[in-house]
XYZ file of C-alpha atoms in Angstrom:
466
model
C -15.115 -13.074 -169.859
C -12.499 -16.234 -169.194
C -13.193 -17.462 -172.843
C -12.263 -13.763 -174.339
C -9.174 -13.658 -172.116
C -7.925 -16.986 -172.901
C -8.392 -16.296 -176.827
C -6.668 -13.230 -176.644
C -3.576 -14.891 -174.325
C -3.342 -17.880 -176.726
C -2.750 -16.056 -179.281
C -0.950 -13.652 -178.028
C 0.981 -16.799 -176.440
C 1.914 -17.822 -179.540
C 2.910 -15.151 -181.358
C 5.002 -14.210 -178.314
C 6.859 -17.957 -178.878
C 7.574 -16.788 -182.522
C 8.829 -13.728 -181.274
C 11.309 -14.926 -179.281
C 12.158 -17.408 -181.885
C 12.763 -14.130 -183.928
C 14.900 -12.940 -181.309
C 16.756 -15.696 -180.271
C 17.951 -15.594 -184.277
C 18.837 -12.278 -184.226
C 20.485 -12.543 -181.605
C 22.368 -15.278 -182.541
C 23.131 -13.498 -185.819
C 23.678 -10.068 -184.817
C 24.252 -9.831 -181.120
C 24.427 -7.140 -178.809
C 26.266 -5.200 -181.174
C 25.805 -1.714 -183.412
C 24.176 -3.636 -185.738
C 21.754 -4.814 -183.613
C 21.008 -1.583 -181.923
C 20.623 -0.077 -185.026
C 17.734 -1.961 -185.885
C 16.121 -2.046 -182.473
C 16.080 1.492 -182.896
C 14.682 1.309 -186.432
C 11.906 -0.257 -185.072
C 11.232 1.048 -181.477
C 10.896 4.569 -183.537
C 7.093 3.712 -185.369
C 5.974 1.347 -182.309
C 6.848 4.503 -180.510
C 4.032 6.320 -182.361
C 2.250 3.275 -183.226
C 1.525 3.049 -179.174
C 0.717 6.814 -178.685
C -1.791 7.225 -181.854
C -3.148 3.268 -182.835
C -3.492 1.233 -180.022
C -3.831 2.279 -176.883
C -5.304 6.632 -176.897
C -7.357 5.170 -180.476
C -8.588 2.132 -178.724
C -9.611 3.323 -175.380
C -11.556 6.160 -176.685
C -13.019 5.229 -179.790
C -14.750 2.201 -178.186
C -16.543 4.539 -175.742
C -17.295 6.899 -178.270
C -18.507 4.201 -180.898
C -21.012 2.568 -178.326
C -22.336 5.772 -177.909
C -22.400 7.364 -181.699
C -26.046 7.536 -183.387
C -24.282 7.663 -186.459
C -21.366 5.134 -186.288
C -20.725 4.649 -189.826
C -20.020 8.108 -190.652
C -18.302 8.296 -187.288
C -16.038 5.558 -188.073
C -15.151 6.811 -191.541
C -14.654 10.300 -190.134
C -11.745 9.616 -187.383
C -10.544 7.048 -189.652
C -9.532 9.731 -192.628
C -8.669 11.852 -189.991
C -6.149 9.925 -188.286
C -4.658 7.907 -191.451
C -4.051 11.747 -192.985
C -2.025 12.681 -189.761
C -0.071 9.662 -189.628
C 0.591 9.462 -192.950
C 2.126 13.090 -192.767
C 4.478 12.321 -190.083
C 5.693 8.755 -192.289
C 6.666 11.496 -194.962
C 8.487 13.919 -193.044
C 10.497 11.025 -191.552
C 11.093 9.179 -195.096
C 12.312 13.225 -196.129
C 14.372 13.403 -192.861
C 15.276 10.375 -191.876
C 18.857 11.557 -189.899
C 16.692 14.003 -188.081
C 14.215 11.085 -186.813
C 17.593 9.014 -185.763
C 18.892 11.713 -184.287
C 15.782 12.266 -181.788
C 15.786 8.864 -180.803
C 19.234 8.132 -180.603
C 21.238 11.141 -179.865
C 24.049 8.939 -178.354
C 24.885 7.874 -181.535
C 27.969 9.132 -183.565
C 27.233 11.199 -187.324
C 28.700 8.207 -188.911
C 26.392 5.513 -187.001
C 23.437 7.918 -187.354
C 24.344 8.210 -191.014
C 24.460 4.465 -191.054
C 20.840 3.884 -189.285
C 18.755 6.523 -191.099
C 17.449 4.243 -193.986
C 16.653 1.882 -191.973
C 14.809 4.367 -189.999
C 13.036 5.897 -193.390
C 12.372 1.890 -194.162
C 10.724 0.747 -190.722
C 8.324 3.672 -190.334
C 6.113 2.561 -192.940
C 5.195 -0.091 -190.650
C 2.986 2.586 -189.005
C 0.316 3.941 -191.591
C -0.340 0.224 -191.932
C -0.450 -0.736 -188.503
C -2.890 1.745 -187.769
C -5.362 0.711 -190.216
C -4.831 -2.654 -188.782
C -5.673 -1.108 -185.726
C -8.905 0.751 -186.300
C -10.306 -2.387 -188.019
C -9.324 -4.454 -184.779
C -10.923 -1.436 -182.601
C -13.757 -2.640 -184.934
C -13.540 -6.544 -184.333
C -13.398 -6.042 -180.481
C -16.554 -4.257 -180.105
C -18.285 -6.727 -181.953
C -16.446 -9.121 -179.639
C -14.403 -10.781 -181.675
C -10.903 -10.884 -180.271
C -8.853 -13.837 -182.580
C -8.035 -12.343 -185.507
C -6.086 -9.450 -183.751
C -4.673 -11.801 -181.142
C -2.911 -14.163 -183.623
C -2.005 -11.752 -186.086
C 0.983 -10.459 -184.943
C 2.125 -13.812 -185.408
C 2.761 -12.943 -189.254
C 5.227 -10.125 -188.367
C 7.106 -12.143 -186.438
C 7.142 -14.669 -189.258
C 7.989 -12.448 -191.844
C 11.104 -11.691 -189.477
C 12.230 -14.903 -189.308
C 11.755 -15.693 -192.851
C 14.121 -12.302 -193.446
C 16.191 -13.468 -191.027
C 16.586 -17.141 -192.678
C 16.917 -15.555 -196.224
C 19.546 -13.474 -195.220
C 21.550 -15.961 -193.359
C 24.637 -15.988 -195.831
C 24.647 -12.100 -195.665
C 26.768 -9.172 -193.850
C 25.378 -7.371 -191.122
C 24.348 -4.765 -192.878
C 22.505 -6.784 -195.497
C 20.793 -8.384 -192.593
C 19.377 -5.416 -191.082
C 18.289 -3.910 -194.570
C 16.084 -7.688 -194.656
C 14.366 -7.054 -191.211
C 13.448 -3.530 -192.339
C 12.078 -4.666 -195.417
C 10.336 -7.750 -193.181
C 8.727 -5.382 -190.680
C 6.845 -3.876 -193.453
C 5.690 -7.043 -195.066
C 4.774 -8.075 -192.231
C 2.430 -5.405 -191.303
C 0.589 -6.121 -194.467
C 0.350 -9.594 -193.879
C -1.745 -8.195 -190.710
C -4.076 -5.927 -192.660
C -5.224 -8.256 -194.945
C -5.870 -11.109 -191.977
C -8.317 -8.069 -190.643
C -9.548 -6.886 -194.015
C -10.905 -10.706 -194.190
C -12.103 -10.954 -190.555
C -13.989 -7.623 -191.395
C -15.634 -9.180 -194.680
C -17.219 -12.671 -192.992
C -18.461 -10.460 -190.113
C -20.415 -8.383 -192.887
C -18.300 -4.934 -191.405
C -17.235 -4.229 -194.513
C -20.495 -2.816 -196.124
C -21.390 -0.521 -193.692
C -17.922 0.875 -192.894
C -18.165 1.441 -197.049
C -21.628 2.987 -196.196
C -20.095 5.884 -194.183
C -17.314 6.781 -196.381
C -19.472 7.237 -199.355
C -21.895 9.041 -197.116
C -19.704 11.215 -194.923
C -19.391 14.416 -196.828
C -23.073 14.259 -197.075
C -23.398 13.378 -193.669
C -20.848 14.770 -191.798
C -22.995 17.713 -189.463
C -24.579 14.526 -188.108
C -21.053 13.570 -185.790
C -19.740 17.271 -185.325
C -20.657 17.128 -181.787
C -19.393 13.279 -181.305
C -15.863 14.165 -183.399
C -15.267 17.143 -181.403
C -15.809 15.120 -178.136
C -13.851 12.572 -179.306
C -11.196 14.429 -179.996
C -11.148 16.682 -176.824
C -11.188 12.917 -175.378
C -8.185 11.356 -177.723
C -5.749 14.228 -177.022
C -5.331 13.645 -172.952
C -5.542 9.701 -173.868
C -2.693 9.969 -176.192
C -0.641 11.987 -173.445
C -1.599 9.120 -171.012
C -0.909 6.305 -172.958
C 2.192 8.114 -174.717
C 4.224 8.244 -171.261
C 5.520 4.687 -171.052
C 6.513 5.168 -174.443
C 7.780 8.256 -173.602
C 9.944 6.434 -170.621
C 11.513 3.519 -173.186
C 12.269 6.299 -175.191
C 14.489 8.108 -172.858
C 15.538 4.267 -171.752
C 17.156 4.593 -175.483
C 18.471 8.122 -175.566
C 20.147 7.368 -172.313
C 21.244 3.797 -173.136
C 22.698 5.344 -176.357
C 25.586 6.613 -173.818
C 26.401 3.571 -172.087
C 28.840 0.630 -173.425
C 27.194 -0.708 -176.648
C 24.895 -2.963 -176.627
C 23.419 -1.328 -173.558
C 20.147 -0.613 -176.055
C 19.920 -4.417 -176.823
C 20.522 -5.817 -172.912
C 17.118 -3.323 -172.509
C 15.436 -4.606 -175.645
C 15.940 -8.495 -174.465
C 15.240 -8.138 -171.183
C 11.992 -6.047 -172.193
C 10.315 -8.434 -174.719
C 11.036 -11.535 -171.752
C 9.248 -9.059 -169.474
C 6.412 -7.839 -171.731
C 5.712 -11.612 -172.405
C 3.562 -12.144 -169.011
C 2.515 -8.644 -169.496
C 0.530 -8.839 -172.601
C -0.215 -12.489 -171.703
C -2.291 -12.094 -168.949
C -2.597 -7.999 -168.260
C -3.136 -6.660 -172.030
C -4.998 -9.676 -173.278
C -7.080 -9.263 -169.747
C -7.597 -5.385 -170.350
C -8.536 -5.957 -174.237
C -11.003 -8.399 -173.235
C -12.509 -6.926 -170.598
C -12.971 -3.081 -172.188
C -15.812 -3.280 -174.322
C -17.706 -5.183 -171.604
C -17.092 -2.715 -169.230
C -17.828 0.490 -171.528
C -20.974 -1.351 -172.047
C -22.241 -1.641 -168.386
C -20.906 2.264 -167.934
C -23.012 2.942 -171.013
C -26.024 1.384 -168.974
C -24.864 2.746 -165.789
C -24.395 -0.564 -164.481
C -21.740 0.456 -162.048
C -21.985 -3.079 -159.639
C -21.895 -5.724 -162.415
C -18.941 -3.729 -163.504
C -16.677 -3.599 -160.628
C -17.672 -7.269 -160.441
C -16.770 -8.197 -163.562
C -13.636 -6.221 -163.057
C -12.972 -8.069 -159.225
C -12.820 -12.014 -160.915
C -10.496 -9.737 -163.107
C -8.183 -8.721 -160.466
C -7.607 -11.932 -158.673
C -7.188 -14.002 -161.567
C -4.318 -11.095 -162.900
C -2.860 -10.765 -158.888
C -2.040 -14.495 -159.299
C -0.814 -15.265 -162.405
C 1.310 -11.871 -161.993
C 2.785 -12.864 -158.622
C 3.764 -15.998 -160.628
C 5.428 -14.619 -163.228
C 7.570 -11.952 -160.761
C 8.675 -14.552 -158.897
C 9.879 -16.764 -161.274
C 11.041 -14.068 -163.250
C 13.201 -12.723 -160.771
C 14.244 -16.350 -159.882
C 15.274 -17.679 -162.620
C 16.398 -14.157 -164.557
C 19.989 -16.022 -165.446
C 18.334 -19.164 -166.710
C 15.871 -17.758 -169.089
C 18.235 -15.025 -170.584
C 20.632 -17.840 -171.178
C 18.310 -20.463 -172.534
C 16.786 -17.972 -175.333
C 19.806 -15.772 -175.982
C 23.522 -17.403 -175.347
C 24.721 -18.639 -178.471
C 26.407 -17.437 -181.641
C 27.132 -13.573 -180.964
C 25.297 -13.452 -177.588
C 27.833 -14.349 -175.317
C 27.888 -15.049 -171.717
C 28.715 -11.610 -170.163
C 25.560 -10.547 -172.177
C 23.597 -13.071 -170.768
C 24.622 -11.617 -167.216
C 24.081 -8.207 -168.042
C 20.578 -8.636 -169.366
C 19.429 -10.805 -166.826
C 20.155 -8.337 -164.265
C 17.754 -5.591 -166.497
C 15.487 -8.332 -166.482
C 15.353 -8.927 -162.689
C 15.082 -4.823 -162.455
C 11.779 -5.011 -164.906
C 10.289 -7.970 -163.167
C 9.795 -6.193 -159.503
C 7.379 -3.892 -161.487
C 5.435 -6.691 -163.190
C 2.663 -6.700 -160.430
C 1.487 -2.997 -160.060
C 2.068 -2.614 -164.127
C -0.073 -5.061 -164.788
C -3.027 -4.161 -162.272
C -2.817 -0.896 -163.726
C -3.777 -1.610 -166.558
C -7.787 -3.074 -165.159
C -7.920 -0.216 -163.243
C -7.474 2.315 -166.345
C -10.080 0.609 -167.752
C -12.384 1.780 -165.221
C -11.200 5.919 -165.984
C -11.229 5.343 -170.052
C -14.708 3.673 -169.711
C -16.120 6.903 -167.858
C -14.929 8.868 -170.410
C -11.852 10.353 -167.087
C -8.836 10.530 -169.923
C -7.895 13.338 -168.506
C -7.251 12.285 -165.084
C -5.436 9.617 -166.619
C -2.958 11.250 -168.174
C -2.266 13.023 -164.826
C -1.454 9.998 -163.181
C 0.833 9.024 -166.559
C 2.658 12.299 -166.294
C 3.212 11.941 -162.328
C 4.313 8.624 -163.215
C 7.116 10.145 -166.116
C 8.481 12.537 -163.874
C 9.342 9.950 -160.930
C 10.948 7.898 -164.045
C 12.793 11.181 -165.050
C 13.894 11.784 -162.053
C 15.278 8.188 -161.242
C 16.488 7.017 -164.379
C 18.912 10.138 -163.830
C 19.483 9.338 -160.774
C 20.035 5.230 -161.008
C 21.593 5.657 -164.660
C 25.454 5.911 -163.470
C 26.326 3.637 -160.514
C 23.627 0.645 -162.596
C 23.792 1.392 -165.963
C 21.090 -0.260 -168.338
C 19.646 -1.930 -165.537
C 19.103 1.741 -162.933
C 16.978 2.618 -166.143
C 14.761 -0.492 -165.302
C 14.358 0.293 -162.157
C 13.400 3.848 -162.601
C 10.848 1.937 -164.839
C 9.709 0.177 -162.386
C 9.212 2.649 -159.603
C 6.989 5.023 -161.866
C 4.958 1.930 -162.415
C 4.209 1.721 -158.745
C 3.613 5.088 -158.772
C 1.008 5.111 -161.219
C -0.664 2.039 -160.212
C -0.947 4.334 -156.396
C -2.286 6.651 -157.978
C -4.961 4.845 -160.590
C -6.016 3.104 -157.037
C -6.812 6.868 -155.502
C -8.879 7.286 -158.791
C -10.491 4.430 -159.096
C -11.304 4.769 -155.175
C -9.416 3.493 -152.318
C -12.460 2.053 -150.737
C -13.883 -0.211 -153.904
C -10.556 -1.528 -154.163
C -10.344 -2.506 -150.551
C -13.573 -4.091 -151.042
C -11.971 -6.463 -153.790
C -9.412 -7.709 -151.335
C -10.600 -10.430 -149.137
C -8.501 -12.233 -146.237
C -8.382 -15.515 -147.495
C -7.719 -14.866 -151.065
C -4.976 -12.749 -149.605
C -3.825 -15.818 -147.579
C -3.805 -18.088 -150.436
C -1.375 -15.308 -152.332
C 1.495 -15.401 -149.719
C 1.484 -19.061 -148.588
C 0.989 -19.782 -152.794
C 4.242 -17.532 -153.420
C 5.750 -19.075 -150.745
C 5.823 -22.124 -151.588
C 6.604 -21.129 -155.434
C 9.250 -19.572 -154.704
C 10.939 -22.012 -152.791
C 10.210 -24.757 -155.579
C 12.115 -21.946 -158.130
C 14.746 -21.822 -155.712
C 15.669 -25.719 -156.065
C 15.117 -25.782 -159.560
C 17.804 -23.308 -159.846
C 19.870 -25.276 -157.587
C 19.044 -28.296 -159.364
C 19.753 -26.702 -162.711
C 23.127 -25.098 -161.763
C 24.466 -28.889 -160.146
């Protein structure tokens, strides 16, 4: 378990260091300004539907279903041309309308900065047909239990961005956003062909072939296992679209603050995802196919104990991260971001939507095992219960916090959903096997060891501002 966890936060790790390498040059090059916006929203537009239809709905029910096929080869190839055809639809109709897509995401906007973002928007969203392909052959890779390939290949976006973004160093603004477009896309196929070799060496190739040539012939084999899938993938998506769903109306609603409001969330976000998918998501990946495995068998007890060394080893390394997160929230913001355009009331804004994301880190996090536990037993649809309980406290908050704390009230309302949603994914799981998890002295060790942590981050910082 360790050894898949640590491959998958190493290289996650360091394509995370790349990324905010990429960002500190952007923002040193564009700032928190409307150009900058305009590409974060460029982007956040096909990793919104990249996260509702590739990775997380695709993943967490095609793994279950997979294990379980009799056919998997014509399975495979089945929801493969299936979901490629959808997505590929939706990359059209935004390429025809591209104002119309801006407009969804970033209603805020003015006609003439609207008019001004749409090709980028038509640009970026190509990123998405190729990312899910990437995707689907990672789905792949992970059941066989190979993890590496997917974890350090989002390294090449990030270096495509920062080649754009070095290339494009004696250009305007403008120029310089049309270069990340164009970089996000390159760098997506960079990706696929990383997983198109990983797929060859681990001979994956020949029988994925084997069920496309086969599947028309085929195809009454998996009607059963398609539709189940697909009654499975639809409350999945819902589930896994709601945090999405939340940074999108972080956008929309950001789009009406000061500018720059977008980019203060979009900094302080990628610091905060960093311990996320370093420890949580590389945790969750890792752990998944295990755990659909011993549900498979109906191995229920080496399953909750494979997921317990799970939930101590996240509960501490989480804690960490909060607390120095919180801690030193000025520090970091200003060590990657405050130079060239970023200036210092920037780094003061965004550390204060950082310190709003980082009280959530915890519960966030430990969601994320304990959904493992519902997508493994096939419970999407309780799931995406929970997510859309969790939505509506965001709703409700984000409307609430929005006016008196600006960027950072939409945080927050991030935040509290999360704890929300973790409550609830707790009830699901069961309150009692969770309970049984804890254990006095590991408990112990957590306070006195944040404790002491924290008051070691506290003279840093005192140190550091001398």
């Amino acid at each position: 378990m360790f050894k898949s966890i640590f491959t998958n936060s190493f290289g996650i790790l360091f394509s995370r260091i790349l990324g905010f390498l990429r960002d500190l040059l952007t923002a040193s090059t564009l700032g928190a300004s409307v150009y900058s916006d305009i590409f974060f929203i460029a982007f956040k537009l096909p990793n919104l539907f990249r996260r509702i239809f590739a990775e997380g709905a695709f993943t967490q029910v095609f793994i279950p279903a997979y294990a379980n096929s009799k056919h998997r080869s014509i399975f495979s190839a089945n929801i493969f041309l299936i979901f490629l055809s959808i997505i590929l639809i939706i990359t059209l109709l935004v390429n025809i309308l591209p104002s119309l897509a801006t407009q969804t995401i970033a209603i805020g906007f003015d006609d003439d900065t609207i008019k001004l973002a749409s090709p980028f928007v038509a640009i970026n969203f190509w990123y998405l047909p190729i990312i899910f392909i990437v995707t689907f052959l990672s789905t792949m890779l992970q059941y066989k239990k190979h993890f590496a390939t997917t974890a350090f290949s989002t390294a090449l976006l990030n270096i495509s961005l920062i080649l754009a973004l070095y290339l494009s160093q004696d250009k305007s603004q403008l120029e310089i956003v049309y270069y990340l477009s164009f970089g996000v896309v390159i760098g997506g196929i960079l990706q696929l062909i990383a997983h198109f070799i990983a797929m060859h060496k681990l001979g994956l190739l020949k029988p994925l072939y084997g069920g496309f040539k086969y599947i028309k012939l085929k195809s009454h084999h998996i009607k059963e296992e398609s539709k189940k899938f697909k009654k499975q993938f639809f409350p999945a998506m819902w589930g896994n679209s709601t945090p999405q769903v939340s940074a999108f109306l972080d956008t929309i609603l950001a789009s009406f603050l000061v500018t720059g409001s977008i980019s203060y969330l979009y900094y302080a976000n990628r610091i905060f995802q960093l311990p996320l998918a370093l420890f949580a998501i590389a945790t969750s990946i890792a752990l998944f196919p295990s755990v659909a495995r011993y549900i498979k068998n109906k191995q229920n007890r080496e399953a909750r104990a494979y997921m317990k060394k799970a939930f101590w080893f996240l509960t501490f390394l989480l804690s960490a991260s909060t607390i120095g997160g919180i801690i030193l929230s000025h520090e970091i913001v200003w060590l990657l971001f405050e130079r060239g355009s970023f200036n210092a009331q920037d780094t003061i804004n965004s550390s204060l939507v950082l310190q709003m994301y980082m009280i959530g880190l915890l519960p966030l996090g430990l969601q994320k095992l304990f959904l493992l536990w519902l997508y493994a037993n096939e419970q999407q649809l309780h799931a995406a219960k929970i997510a859309t309980f969790s939505l509506l406290f965001y709703i409700v908050f984000a409307l609430t916090l929005i006016t008196p704390m600006g960027a950072a009230g939409l945080a927050l309302a991030g935040t509290i959903s999360g704890f929300v949603g973790f409550t609830l994914t707790i009830k699901a799981f069961g309150t009692k096997d969770f309970l049984a998890m804890l254990g006095l002295k590991n408990i112990l060790y957590l306070i006195s060891g944040s404790i002491v942590f924290g008051l070691l981050l506290l003279t840093l910082k005192s140190f550091i501002n001398l």
